[in-house]
Amino acid sequence: MIKDVNEKDFTSLGNIPFAPSYQHTLVSVNSGFRTEKPVCDRDKCNGCFLCYLYCPDGVISKDGESVNIDYDYCKGCGICQKICRKNAIHMEKER
Amino acid sequence: MTKEFLSGNEAFAYGVKLSKPHVISAYPITPQTTVVEKLATLVERGELKADFIHVESEHSALSAAIGASAVGARTFTATSSQGLLYMAECLPYAAGGRFPIVMMNANRSTALPWNIYGDQRDSLTLLDSGWIQSYAKDAQEALDLALMSFYIAEEKRVATPVMVNLDGFTLTHTYEAVEVPSDEQAEGFLPDYETDNKLSLEEPKNMAFTAGPDTNTEFKYKEHLGVLAAGDVITECERRFEQFFKRQYTGLIEEYRTGDAEYIVVTLGTLYKSVCECVDKLRAQGQKVGCLRLRYLRPFPHVQLTAALKGAKAAGVLEKDISFGNEGTVYTNVCSSLQHQGLSLPCSNYIAGLGGRDVPLSDIEEIFGDLKKEQSGIRFVGLEE
């Protein structure tokens, strides 16, 4: 998980890497257009990790026997909810 | 070292073999085929320990090369003409990603009309793809450029892919005596490829990412600096090459009898040798003529070119290329260079050799005759009117 997304300093040419390869990411938090977010019920989740495989944005990571969702980048597409066979994921309206 | 009778393609393949690439990925196309055939044979016989990837297209050939280069492998591919255009999408990926892939391009005409013979429209179309571009004059230089290109591409200041161009058939399929260095002689010429730009499980990185308007200009500026840095690195590399192999090269350009020349033809690739022959003939008649060859088009030899043309009364650019609706691309580059280096000189453009048409000595004599008019303009040489 990228922790220091906002710690990068690209305010000068010297800090820009010579190639687009960087330990961290250049993308800033972009979850603004989400209207609903997936929420996982860890009691229902059986750890099959189908949601992890299907997430088009790679924001679902394995977390022990269950999963963790990175809400900084989740676009709220709902594919994880659709693919979940245990109905462990439900979509919640963003406020 | 042994002296062997080789075609340009075979000589290039030996240069690649001596460079010991880890991965070769290529798709066959005339007149490139024999270079990868030779390499496939060397891999099959165990004389070259490399992974040879058989791909289904040129687009895949360069994509595979990019992937291999991204994990730190020394990587080679080769193509020609429509194949180069088919992989065109991947060229800026390789350059922008700063992957030091070496590619041999067999210069060949582009369709339509369909034609398999040599001209330089294929590579010149992709002059802006971010790759370093060199043009060989003979099979010996082809072999040597293969070795040197890996050095230049992989140098940390450069970190840019290199496209080495061989004139289709006139160089790729013409046999000459070539000095082939032994493995022992080449040992140590190329340092191991080391880069911070590497996919690795130990040090995970975000690779080939998006860079928006806030940082994109800075990435592109760095890419530009990389190609410019090749100017110095080429000089260093050629000095090192001379120590190892006792052969000398002359940097971004090569000159022939230009010292006191009044009329100079600027050209590239194998045409150089024809023009040099014509220069000798005209010099014997007392005419002060010379020839200049652009060995590299990127980085462009602004300073060297204008220094060489300074004393001349007129220059002509002879090229196997036309940018339709404008002029030859090399001519555009030369004129721009003269202009911003502040050298005022009549300069004309001669378009010749399209689709493999022969450029005989008589045509080159006519070009030198035309230069004496000291005009600027564009002429198609040998056009049937």
XYZ file of C-alpha atoms in Angstrom:
480
model
C 0.000 0.000 0.000
C 1.363 3.379 -0.966
C 1.476 5.435 2.170
C 3.239 8.615 1.213
C 1.393 9.718 -1.884
C 1.262 13.287 -0.731
C 4.844 13.446 0.492
C 6.391 13.658 -2.992
C 8.082 16.871 -3.963
C 8.158 17.520 -7.689
C 8.491 21.239 -7.417
C 11.898 21.226 -9.112
C 13.382 19.460 -12.140
C 15.983 17.814 -9.942
C 13.294 15.934 -8.043
C 11.615 14.549 -11.153
C 12.859 11.010 -11.836
C 14.705 10.517 -15.175
C 12.181 7.926 -16.278
C 8.570 7.256 -15.361
C 9.607 4.745 -12.729
C 9.222 5.758 -9.142
C 9.018 4.095 -5.786
C 5.843 5.976 -5.075
C 3.022 7.216 -7.232
C 2.569 10.474 -9.063
C -1.205 10.207 -8.973
C -3.048 12.157 -6.328
C -6.097 10.895 -4.427
C -8.913 10.649 -6.962
C -12.047 9.213 -5.502
C -14.061 12.392 -5.973
C -16.494 11.083 -8.549
C -17.638 8.144 -6.419
C -21.302 8.262 -5.413
C -21.356 4.901 -3.643
C -18.599 2.983 -1.915
C -18.255 -0.766 -1.391
C -18.122 -1.911 2.200
C -17.017 -5.404 3.125
C -18.601 -7.334 5.988
C -15.663 -9.319 7.318
C -17.983 -11.818 9.078
C -19.622 -12.828 5.770
C -16.377 -12.764 3.748
C -14.867 -16.238 3.217
C -11.588 -14.895 1.785
C -12.062 -16.222 -1.769
C -10.417 -13.001 -3.085
C -12.559 -12.900 -6.251
C -13.131 -9.191 -5.616
C -9.362 -8.712 -5.380
C -8.963 -10.424 -8.760
C -11.754 -8.498 -10.468
C -11.175 -4.971 -9.127
C -10.273 -2.939 -12.259
C -8.396 -0.361 -10.217
C -6.391 -2.685 -8.034
C -7.597 -1.025 -4.855
C -8.551 -4.260 -3.067
C -5.756 -5.946 -1.194
C -5.554 -9.098 0.853
C -5.829 -8.440 4.561
C -5.456 -11.659 6.526
C -8.470 -13.875 5.795
C -10.419 -10.961 4.329
C -9.845 -7.876 2.170
C -9.037 -4.214 2.573
C -10.382 -1.538 0.194
C -8.336 1.584 -0.557
C -10.944 4.343 -0.588
C -8.405 6.905 -1.834
C -8.586 5.330 -5.313
C -11.789 3.257 -5.386
C -14.094 4.674 -8.095
C -17.187 2.979 -6.700
C -17.880 0.892 -9.817
C -19.443 -1.927 -7.781
C -17.819 -4.833 -9.627
C -16.613 -6.274 -6.309
C -20.146 -6.251 -4.964
C -21.472 -7.971 -8.118
C -18.775 -10.649 -8.103
C -19.031 -11.496 -4.385
C -20.755 -14.899 -3.974
C -21.245 -14.466 -0.235
C -22.943 -11.056 -0.542
C -20.282 -9.796 1.847
C -19.904 -6.503 -0.020
C -22.644 -3.896 -0.160
C -22.635 -0.383 -1.637
C -23.166 2.574 0.670
C -24.221 6.025 -0.487
C -21.456 8.608 -0.166
C -22.430 11.600 1.892
C 39.792 -11.231 -34.891
C 38.989 -12.816 -38.231
C 38.289 -11.341 -41.641
C 35.077 -12.670 -43.137
C 32.976 -12.139 -46.230
C 29.651 -10.900 -44.849
C 26.511 -9.057 -45.874
C 25.516 -5.937 -43.902
C 22.845 -7.925 -42.070
C 25.244 -10.742 -41.162
C 27.875 -8.261 -40.007
C 25.270 -6.562 -37.826
C 24.251 -9.933 -36.385
C 27.886 -10.570 -35.371
C 27.979 -7.151 -33.708
C 24.856 -8.076 -31.739
C 26.344 -11.459 -30.833
C 29.460 -9.766 -29.418
C 27.185 -7.473 -27.366
C 25.704 -10.547 -25.639
C 22.043 -9.491 -25.420
C 19.815 -11.405 -23.010
C 16.694 -11.128 -25.134
C 16.071 -10.873 -28.881
C 12.515 -10.490 -30.128
C 11.792 -10.014 -33.787
C 9.414 -10.647 -36.639
C 10.812 -11.202 -40.135
C 10.436 -8.678 -42.955
C 12.398 -8.138 -46.147
C 15.183 -6.891 -46.198
C 15.718 -7.345 -42.452
C 15.072 -11.109 -42.317
C 18.654 -12.350 -42.614
C 19.877 -10.445 -39.553
C 17.433 -12.228 -37.248
C 17.866 -15.509 -39.137
C 21.591 -15.309 -38.414
C 20.945 -14.516 -34.744
C 18.393 -17.339 -34.486
C 21.043 -19.711 -35.875
C 23.647 -18.483 -33.379
C 21.181 -18.970 -30.497
C 20.156 -22.414 -31.799
C 23.790 -23.526 -32.030
C 24.459 -22.294 -28.524
C 27.025 -19.747 -29.735
C 24.888 -16.952 -28.285
C 23.169 -17.471 -24.959
C 20.035 -15.365 -25.398
C 16.291 -15.864 -25.250
C 14.955 -15.585 -28.773
C 11.272 -14.652 -28.628
C 9.225 -15.559 -31.707
C 6.467 -12.966 -31.829
C 3.431 -12.620 -34.075
C 4.026 -9.042 -35.231
C 6.375 -6.083 -35.105
C 4.093 -4.382 -32.592
C 4.641 -7.385 -30.322
C 8.356 -7.516 -31.128
C 8.978 -4.083 -29.657
C 6.434 -4.605 -26.856
C 8.294 -7.758 -25.808
C 11.582 -5.878 -26.047
C 10.208 -3.132 -23.787
C 9.067 -5.712 -21.229
C 12.441 -7.450 -21.274
C 14.319 -4.164 -21.022
C 12.121 -3.139 -18.086
C 13.474 -6.014 -15.986
C 17.044 -4.998 -16.791
C 17.800 -7.222 -19.798
C 19.971 -6.119 -22.709
C 17.524 -6.297 -25.581
C 17.678 -6.319 -29.371
C 15.083 -6.209 -32.107
C 15.128 -5.511 -35.844
C 12.629 -4.488 -38.466
C 12.047 -2.572 -41.690
C 9.574 -0.364 -43.526
C 5.937 -1.297 -42.849
C 7.125 -3.344 -39.881
C 8.695 -0.253 -38.350
C 5.500 1.673 -39.008
C 3.450 -1.134 -37.463
C 5.538 -0.934 -34.272
C 5.395 2.866 -34.380
C 3.004 3.027 -31.434
C 5.606 1.363 -29.221
C 8.552 3.572 -30.235
C 7.712 6.516 -27.970
C 6.890 4.035 -25.185
C 10.449 2.714 -25.369
C 11.949 6.203 -25.624
C 9.736 7.804 -22.970
C 10.246 4.820 -20.664
C 14.013 5.326 -21.171
C 14.556 1.683 -22.134
C 17.930 1.304 -23.937
C 16.790 -1.133 -26.618
C 18.904 -1.393 -29.768
C 17.011 -1.890 -32.999
C 18.349 -2.428 -36.481
C 16.153 -1.006 -39.194
C 16.700 -2.068 -42.787
C 15.770 1.114 -44.661
C 13.049 0.284 -47.158
C 10.385 2.123 -49.097
C 6.886 2.486 -47.642
C 3.632 1.531 -49.401
C 1.818 2.288 -51.683
C 2.924 1.418 -54.378
C 4.265 -1.696 -52.678
C 8.028 -1.923 -52.894
C 10.644 -3.889 -50.983
C 13.725 -1.885 -52.024
C 15.697 0.715 -50.205
C 14.832 4.283 -49.387
C 14.773 6.112 -46.084
C 11.179 7.213 -45.666
C 10.493 4.559 -43.010
C 13.002 5.728 -40.394
C 12.786 9.436 -41.270
C 9.031 9.303 -40.666
C 9.901 8.323 -37.088
C 12.622 10.887 -36.472
C 10.482 12.419 -33.725
C 9.828 9.198 -31.826
C 12.529 9.959 -29.254
C 15.037 7.373 -30.507
C 18.656 8.056 -31.340
C 19.124 7.421 -35.065
C 22.317 6.431 -36.856
C 22.944 5.474 -40.489
C 25.705 3.037 -41.491
C 27.766 3.396 -44.671
C 29.128 -0.167 -44.934
C 29.056 -3.621 -43.339
C 32.070 -2.933 -41.115
C 30.425 0.142 -39.672
C 27.201 -1.855 -39.259
C 28.985 -4.404 -37.061
C 30.740 -1.688 -35.090
C 27.567 0.369 -34.628
C 25.797 -2.663 -33.167
C 28.404 -2.847 -30.413
C 28.632 0.900 -29.873
C 24.864 1.417 -29.822
C 24.401 -0.741 -26.719
C 27.107 1.295 -24.990
C 25.489 4.604 -25.958
C 21.910 3.512 -25.208
C 22.735 2.047 -21.785
C 24.906 4.927 -20.590
C 23.054 6.444 -17.616
C 23.212 9.996 -18.966
C 21.559 8.802 -22.199
C 19.196 5.920 -21.268
C 17.559 6.129 -24.691
C 16.891 3.462 -27.334
C 18.987 3.503 -30.513
C 17.827 2.753 -34.059
C 20.661 1.810 -36.396
C 19.703 2.137 -40.049
C 21.142 0.024 -42.862
C 20.181 0.802 -46.461
C 17.954 -2.020 -47.704
C 19.784 -4.377 -50.105
C 22.599 -1.940 -50.986
C 23.934 -2.585 -47.486
C 21.834 -5.334 -45.899
C 22.407 -7.803 -48.744
C 25.731 -6.667 -50.187
C 28.771 -8.743 -49.251
C 32.065 -7.212 -48.142
C 35.203 -8.203 -46.272
C 34.505 -7.452 -42.614
C 36.812 -7.675 -39.612
C 34.952 -9.630 -36.943
C 36.400 -9.165 -33.434
C 36.750 -12.263 -31.284
C 34.761 -12.698 -28.065
C 38.005 -12.201 -26.105
C 38.700 -8.917 -27.877
C 35.180 -7.618 -27.177
C 35.308 -8.771 -23.542
C 34.819 -5.764 -21.279
C 33.928 -3.265 -24.019
C 30.327 -3.193 -22.827
C 29.881 -2.803 -19.072
C 26.974 -4.765 -17.564
C 23.686 -2.933 -17.981
C 22.763 -1.266 -14.726
C 19.785 0.988 -14.165
C 17.534 2.448 -11.497
C 14.736 2.138 -14.024
C 13.947 -1.490 -13.297
C 11.005 -3.685 -12.385
C 12.068 -5.674 -9.384
C 10.410 -7.696 -6.652
C 12.978 -6.544 -4.094
C 12.355 -2.868 -4.800
C 8.794 -2.522 -6.112
C 8.181 0.577 -8.191
C 5.396 2.263 -10.023
C 6.485 1.922 -13.680
C 5.320 3.496 -16.935
C 2.836 5.684 -15.137
C 0.721 8.680 -16.051
C 2.280 12.124 -15.719
C -0.273 14.885 -16.037
C 0.173 18.495 -17.089
C 1.925 19.258 -13.789
C 4.997 17.090 -14.514
C 4.762 15.996 -18.162
C 6.888 18.839 -19.549
C 9.661 18.018 -17.074
C 9.672 14.331 -18.088
C 9.831 15.284 -21.780
C 12.579 17.827 -21.090
C 14.617 15.104 -19.384
C 14.047 12.830 -22.377
C 15.344 15.604 -24.642
C 18.436 16.031 -22.439
C 19.039 12.270 -22.674
C 19.214 12.351 -26.485
C 21.392 15.486 -26.396
C 23.759 13.801 -23.909
C 24.361 11.110 -26.526
C 26.515 13.657 -28.403
C 29.270 13.477 -25.763
C 28.715 9.802 -25.031
C 29.172 8.909 -28.721
C 32.595 10.628 -28.670
C 33.599 8.800 -25.471
C 32.309 5.521 -26.849
C 34.268 5.880 -30.100
C 37.483 6.571 -28.159
C 36.889 3.449 -26.106
C 36.047 1.520 -29.275
C 39.353 2.554 -30.841
C 41.262 1.295 -27.788
C 39.524 -2.067 -27.974
C 39.250 -2.627 -31.724
C 41.746 -0.215 -33.373
C 39.132 1.327 -35.644
C 38.354 5.035 -35.644
C 35.013 6.774 -36.054
C 34.304 10.462 -36.426
C 31.322 11.253 -34.216
C 28.048 12.645 -35.476
C 29.344 13.380 -39.003
C 32.005 12.112 -41.419
C 33.718 14.376 -43.940
C 35.477 13.631 -47.187
C 37.701 16.261 -48.809
C 35.605 19.107 -47.384
C 38.603 21.089 -46.054
C 38.874 23.505 -49.000
C 35.687 22.429 -50.792
C 33.470 25.046 -52.438
C 30.599 22.670 -53.129
C 29.586 20.038 -50.619
C 26.971 17.305 -50.883
C 25.438 16.310 -47.545
C 24.008 12.800 -47.478
C 23.584 9.712 -45.306
C 23.975 5.950 -45.446
C 25.527 4.143 -48.388
C 25.070 7.066 -50.800
C 28.123 8.568 -49.078
C 30.447 6.108 -50.785
C 29.027 6.875 -54.238
C 29.364 10.604 -53.637
C 32.967 10.159 -52.403
C 33.804 8.326 -55.637
C 32.332 11.207 -57.620
C 34.289 13.693 -55.475
C 37.544 11.898 -56.404
C 36.630 12.021 -60.084
C 35.772 15.746 -60.023
C 38.785 16.578 -57.838
C 40.996 14.965 -60.489
C 39.506 17.520 -62.899
C 40.432 20.322 -60.496
C 36.975 20.929 -59.031
C 36.868 21.808 -55.334
C 34.122 19.488 -54.142
C 33.527 17.447 -51.009
C 31.072 15.178 -49.261
C 29.651 15.122 -45.762
C 27.781 12.260 -44.171
C 25.353 12.615 -41.283
C 26.205 9.541 -39.204
C 23.579 10.474 -36.641
C 20.340 12.364 -37.262
C 19.358 12.322 -33.557
C 21.054 13.940 -31.790
C 21.389 16.316 -34.735
C 24.982 17.490 -35.382
C 24.263 21.243 -35.474
C 27.739 22.460 -34.505
C 29.750 19.896 -36.492
C 27.636 20.372 -39.615
C 27.880 24.150 -39.740
C 31.605 24.074 -38.889
C 32.157 21.768 -41.876
C 30.039 23.856 -44.272
C 31.434 27.219 -43.187
C 33.861 27.770 -46.078
C 31.615 26.401 -48.830
C 29.876 28.423 -51.567
C 26.864 26.084 -51.669
C 25.654 22.826 -50.177
C 23.202 20.224 -51.418
C 21.313 17.631 -49.416
C 20.988 14.321 -51.248
C 18.461 12.001 -49.630
C 16.211 9.024 -50.313
C 13.136 10.583 -48.797
C 10.380 13.114 -49.455
C 8.010 14.693 -46.957
C 5.074 15.102 -49.331
C 3.982 18.672 -49.826
C 7.198 20.031 -48.358
C 10.759 18.787 -49.014
C 13.180 16.067 -47.909
C 13.179 15.670 -44.123
C 16.979 15.709 -43.899
C 16.978 18.951 -45.903
C 14.505 20.499 -43.449
C 16.820 19.553 -40.591
C 19.952 20.843 -42.342
C 18.342 24.178 -43.300
C 17.028 24.711 -39.778
C 20.502 24.008 -38.428
C 22.174 26.493 -40.807
C 19.588 29.097 -39.894
C 19.948 28.911 -36.117
C 23.718 28.511 -36.267
C 23.739 31.740 -38.287
C 25.321 30.345 -41.455
C 23.924 31.830 -44.646
C 24.574 29.519 -47.586
C 22.633 28.489 -50.699
C 21.349 24.992 -49.979
C 19.402 22.792 -52.382
C 17.619 19.497 -51.964
C 18.047 16.460 -54.209
C 15.492 13.686 -53.846
C 16.880 10.448 -55.268
C 16.836 6.688 -54.920
C 13.162 6.340 -54.000
C 11.942 2.750 -53.962
C 15.470 1.493 -54.557
C 16.184 3.406 -57.776
C 19.894 3.393 -58.505
C 21.770 6.677 -58.030
C 24.524 6.416 -60.648
C 27.710 8.468 -60.749
C 26.293 10.507 -63.654
C 23.401 11.717 -61.450
C 25.794 12.754 -58.692
C 27.949 14.630 -61.236
C 24.809 16.486 -62.336
C 24.088 17.367 -58.712
C 27.550 18.869 -58.296
C 26.992 20.749 -61.585
C 23.671 22.073 -60.289
C 25.289 23.186 -57.005
C 27.465 25.635 -58.959
C 24.337 27.659 -59.756
C 24.376 28.467 -56.025
C 20.602 28.408 -55.719
C 18.231 26.921 -53.213
C 15.389 24.626 -54.188
C 14.104 21.076 -54.420
C 14.810 18.736 -57.330
C 13.825 15.140 -58.007
C 16.917 13.469 -59.481
C 16.414 11.257 -62.533
C 12.684 11.994 -62.778
C 11.071 10.712 -66.004
C 9.254 13.744 -67.340
